[in-house]
Each structure stands twice: as structure tokens, then as C-alpha cells.
Amino acid sequence: MTHRVTCDRCGSISEYDDKSIWEGNCEHEDIECPVCGNIIGSAFTDLTPVARLIKKGERD
């Protein structure tokens, strides 16, 4: 499932997918904002989710 989130720190909008390929061997993986590195979410998956930038925020 794809999630769209707004970073609390910089205001950037990103999306990430939390799907798993295999059942079992899942762990909680933190998802970082691609602009500032702030943790914007967590996924229980066997993959390494990467956030895709949709719109860069205007906050510093």
C-alpha cells in the first residue's frame, strides 16, 4: 500500500510503499524524508522502503 506523508520538519510531501514480497522475516523499517532525513514513517516489511519526493517543502 502506498502512503503519502508530509514531513514535520521541512514540509516536503513524499510517498513510500510498505509492501512485502515474502511472508515472515519482516522488521520495522524507518522511512526517512528524502530532503532533510527526518523519520516520516515506519513500515513492517521485508524490504527497505525508500520515500519518493512528490513536492519539496518550503520550511527550513
Tab-separated table of C-alpha atoms in Angstrom:
chain	number	residue	atom	x	y	z
A	1	MET	CA	0.000	0.000	0.000
A	2	THR	CA	1.331	3.435	-0.895
A	3	HIS	CA	1.379	6.102	1.808
A	4	ARG	CA	1.673	9.843	1.184
A	5	VAL	CA	3.057	11.868	4.091
A	6	THR	CA	4.160	15.417	4.859
A	7	CYS	CA	7.426	15.843	6.757
A	8	ASP	CA	7.008	17.625	10.100
A	9	ARG	CA	10.445	19.231	9.807
A	10	CYS	CA	10.675	20.590	6.252
A	11	GLY	CA	7.112	20.282	4.921
A	12	SER	CA	8.063	18.118	1.932
A	13	ILE	CA	5.472	15.690	0.605
A	14	SER	CA	6.722	12.162	-0.062
A	15	GLU	CA	5.268	8.744	-0.661
A	16	TYR	CA	6.506	5.260	0.134
A	17	ASP	CA	5.267	1.723	-0.365
A	18	ASP	CA	5.154	-0.669	2.604
A	19	LYS	CA	4.524	-3.899	0.693
A	20	SER	CA	6.353	-7.144	1.447
A	21	ILE	CA	7.427	-9.805	-1.014
A	22	TRP	CA	7.760	-12.711	1.421
A	23	GLU	CA	5.705	-13.621	4.453
A	24	GLY	CA	7.769	-13.711	7.647
A	25	ASN	CA	11.202	-12.193	8.224
A	26	CYS	CA	9.537	-8.766	8.436
A	27	GLU	CA	11.013	-5.999	10.562
A	28	HIS	CA	10.057	-2.406	11.289
A	29	GLU	CA	11.973	-0.171	8.918
A	30	ASP	CA	12.091	3.618	9.365
A	31	ILE	CA	11.416	5.764	6.315
A	32	GLU	CA	13.414	8.991	6.030
A	33	CYS	CA	12.414	12.223	4.305
A	34	PRO	CA	14.468	12.430	1.085
A	35	VAL	CA	15.060	16.163	1.686
A	36	CYS	CA	16.051	16.522	5.357
A	37	GLY	CA	16.448	12.952	6.662
A	38	ASN	CA	13.712	13.252	9.302
A	39	ILE	CA	11.871	9.988	10.100
A	40	ILE	CA	8.475	10.316	8.382
A	41	GLY	CA	7.132	6.813	8.903
A	42	SER	CA	7.741	3.192	9.727
A	43	ALA	CA	6.840	0.065	7.783
A	44	PHE	CA	6.645	-3.600	8.813
A	45	THR	CA	8.208	-5.169	5.743
A	46	ASP	CA	10.923	-7.455	4.421
A	47	LEU	CA	12.108	-4.737	2.007
A	48	THR	CA	13.890	-1.427	2.548
A	49	PRO	CA	11.266	1.216	1.751
A	50	VAL	CA	12.516	4.449	0.190
A	51	ALA	CA	10.457	7.644	0.142
A	52	ARG	CA	9.901	9.296	-3.242
A	53	LEU	CA	9.766	13.085	-3.205
A	54	ILE	CA	6.490	14.487	-4.552
A	55	LYS	CA	6.912	18.149	-3.612
A	56	LYS	CA	9.770	19.854	-1.789
A	57	GLY	CA	8.688	21.765	1.313
A	58	GLU	CA	9.246	25.458	1.899
A	59	ARG	CA	10.308	25.231	5.571
A	60	ASP	CA	13.963	25.242	6.603
